[in-house]
Short mmCIF file of C-alpha atoms in Angstrom, two decimals:
data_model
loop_
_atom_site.label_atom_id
_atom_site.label_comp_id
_atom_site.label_asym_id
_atom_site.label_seq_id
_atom_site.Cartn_x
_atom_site.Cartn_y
_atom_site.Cartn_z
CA UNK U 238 0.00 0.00 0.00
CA UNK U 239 1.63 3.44 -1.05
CA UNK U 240 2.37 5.73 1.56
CA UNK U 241 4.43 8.36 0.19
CA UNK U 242 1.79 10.76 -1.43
CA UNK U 243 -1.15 10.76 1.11
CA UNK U 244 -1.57 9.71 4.60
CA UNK U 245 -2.35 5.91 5.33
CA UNK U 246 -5.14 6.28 7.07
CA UNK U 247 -6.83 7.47 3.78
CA UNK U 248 -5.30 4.65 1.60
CA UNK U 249 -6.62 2.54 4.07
CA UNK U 250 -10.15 3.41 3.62
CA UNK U 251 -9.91 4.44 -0.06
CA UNK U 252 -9.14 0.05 -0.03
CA UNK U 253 -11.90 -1.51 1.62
CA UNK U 254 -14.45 1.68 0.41
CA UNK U 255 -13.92 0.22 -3.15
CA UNK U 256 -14.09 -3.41 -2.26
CA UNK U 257 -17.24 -5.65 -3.87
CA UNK U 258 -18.21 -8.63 -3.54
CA UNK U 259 -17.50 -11.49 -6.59
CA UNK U 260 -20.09 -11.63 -8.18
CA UNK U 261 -20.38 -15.88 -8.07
CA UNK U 262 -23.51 -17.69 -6.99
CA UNK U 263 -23.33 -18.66 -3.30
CA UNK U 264 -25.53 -21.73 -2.14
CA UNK U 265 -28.81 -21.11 -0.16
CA UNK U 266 -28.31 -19.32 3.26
CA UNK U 267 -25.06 -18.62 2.48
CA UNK U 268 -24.08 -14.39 1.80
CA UNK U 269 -20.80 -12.13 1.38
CA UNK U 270 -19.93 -10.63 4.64
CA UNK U 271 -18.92 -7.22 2.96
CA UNK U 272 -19.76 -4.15 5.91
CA UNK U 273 -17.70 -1.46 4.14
CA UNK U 274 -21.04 -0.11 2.25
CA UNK U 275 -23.11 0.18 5.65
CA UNK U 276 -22.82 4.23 7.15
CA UNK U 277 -21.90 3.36 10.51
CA UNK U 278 -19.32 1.14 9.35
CA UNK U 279 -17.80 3.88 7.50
CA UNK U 280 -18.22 6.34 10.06
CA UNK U 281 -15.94 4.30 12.92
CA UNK U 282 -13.66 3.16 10.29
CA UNK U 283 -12.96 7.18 9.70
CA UNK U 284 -12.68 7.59 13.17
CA UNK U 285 -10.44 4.39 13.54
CA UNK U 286 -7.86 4.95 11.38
CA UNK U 287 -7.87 9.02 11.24
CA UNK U 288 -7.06 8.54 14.94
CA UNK U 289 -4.11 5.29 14.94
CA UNK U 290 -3.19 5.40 11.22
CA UNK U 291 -3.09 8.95 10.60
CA UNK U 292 0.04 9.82 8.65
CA UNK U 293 2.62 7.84 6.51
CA UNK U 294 5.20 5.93 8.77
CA UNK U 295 5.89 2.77 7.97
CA UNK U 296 3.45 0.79 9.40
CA UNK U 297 2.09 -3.28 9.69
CA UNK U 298 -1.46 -3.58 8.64
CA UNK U 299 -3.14 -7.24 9.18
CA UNK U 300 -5.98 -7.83 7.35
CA UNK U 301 -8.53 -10.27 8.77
CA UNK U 302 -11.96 -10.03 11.20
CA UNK U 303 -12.42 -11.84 14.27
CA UNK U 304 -14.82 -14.43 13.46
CA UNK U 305 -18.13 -13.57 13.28
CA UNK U 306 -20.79 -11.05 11.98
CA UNK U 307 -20.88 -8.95 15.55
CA UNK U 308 -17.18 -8.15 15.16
CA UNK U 309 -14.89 -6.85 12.50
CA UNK U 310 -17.44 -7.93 9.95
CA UNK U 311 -19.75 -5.08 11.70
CA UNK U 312 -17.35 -2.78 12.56
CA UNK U 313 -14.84 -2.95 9.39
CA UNK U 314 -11.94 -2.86 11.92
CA UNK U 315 -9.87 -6.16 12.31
CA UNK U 316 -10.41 -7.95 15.86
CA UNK U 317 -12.34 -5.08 16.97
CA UNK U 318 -16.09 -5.66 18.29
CA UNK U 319 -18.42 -2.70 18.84
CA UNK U 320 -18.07 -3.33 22.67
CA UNK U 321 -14.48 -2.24 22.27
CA UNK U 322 -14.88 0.58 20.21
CA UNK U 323 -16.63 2.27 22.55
CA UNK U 324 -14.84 0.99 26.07
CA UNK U 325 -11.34 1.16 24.71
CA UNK U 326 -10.94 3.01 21.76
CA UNK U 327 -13.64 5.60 23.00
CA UNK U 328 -15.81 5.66 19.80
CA UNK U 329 -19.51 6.13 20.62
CA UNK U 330 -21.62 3.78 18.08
CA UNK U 331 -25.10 2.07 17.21
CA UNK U 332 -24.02 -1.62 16.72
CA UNK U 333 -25.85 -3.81 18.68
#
C-alpha cells in the first residue's frame, strides 16, 4: 500500500471503500460478509484509522476479522467488536 503521497489512514479506507463482492452464486443461506457499504461502518472506520493510522510511517497492517458477523465484519476494523470501540478506543456507536 503506497504511503508516500497521502496519509495511510486514507489509503486505508480508499481500499476496503472500493471493495465488492464477486459476483459468483453462493448456495442457499449462504451471503458475502462485505460491511464497508453500511454508514456506521464507515463512520468508525474514519474515526479508527484518522485517529491510529493517521500519517505515513511505515506501518504493519493485518488484514482479517475476528470471526463472526458482531465483530470486525460489523465494525470494518480487524479484531475489533463494537463493545471495544466504545470501552477502549472511546468511539460512541449504534451496533448492537
Amino acid at each position: 500500500m503506497p504511503t508516500s503521497k497521502s496519509h495511510l489512514d486514507q489509503n486505508i479506507l480508499a481500499y476496503h471503500f472500493d471493495l465488492k463482492s464477486p459476483k459468483v452464486k453462493l448456495p442457499s443461506k449462504i451471503e458475502w460478509l462485505l460491511p464497508y457499504t453500511m454508514p456506521e461502518t464507515q463512520r468508525v472506520m474514519q474515526l479508527f484509522y484518522s485517529k491510529y493510522y493517521p500519517d505515513d510511517q511505515p506501518r504493519t497492517l493485518i488484514f482479517g476479522i475476528n470471526p463472526g458477523r458482531l465483530g470486525g465484519g460489523l465494525t470494518g476494523i480487524p479484531f475489533t467488536d463494537p463493545k471495544i470501540l466504545s470501552e477502549t478506543c472511546h468511539f460512541e456507536n449504534s451496533f448492537p
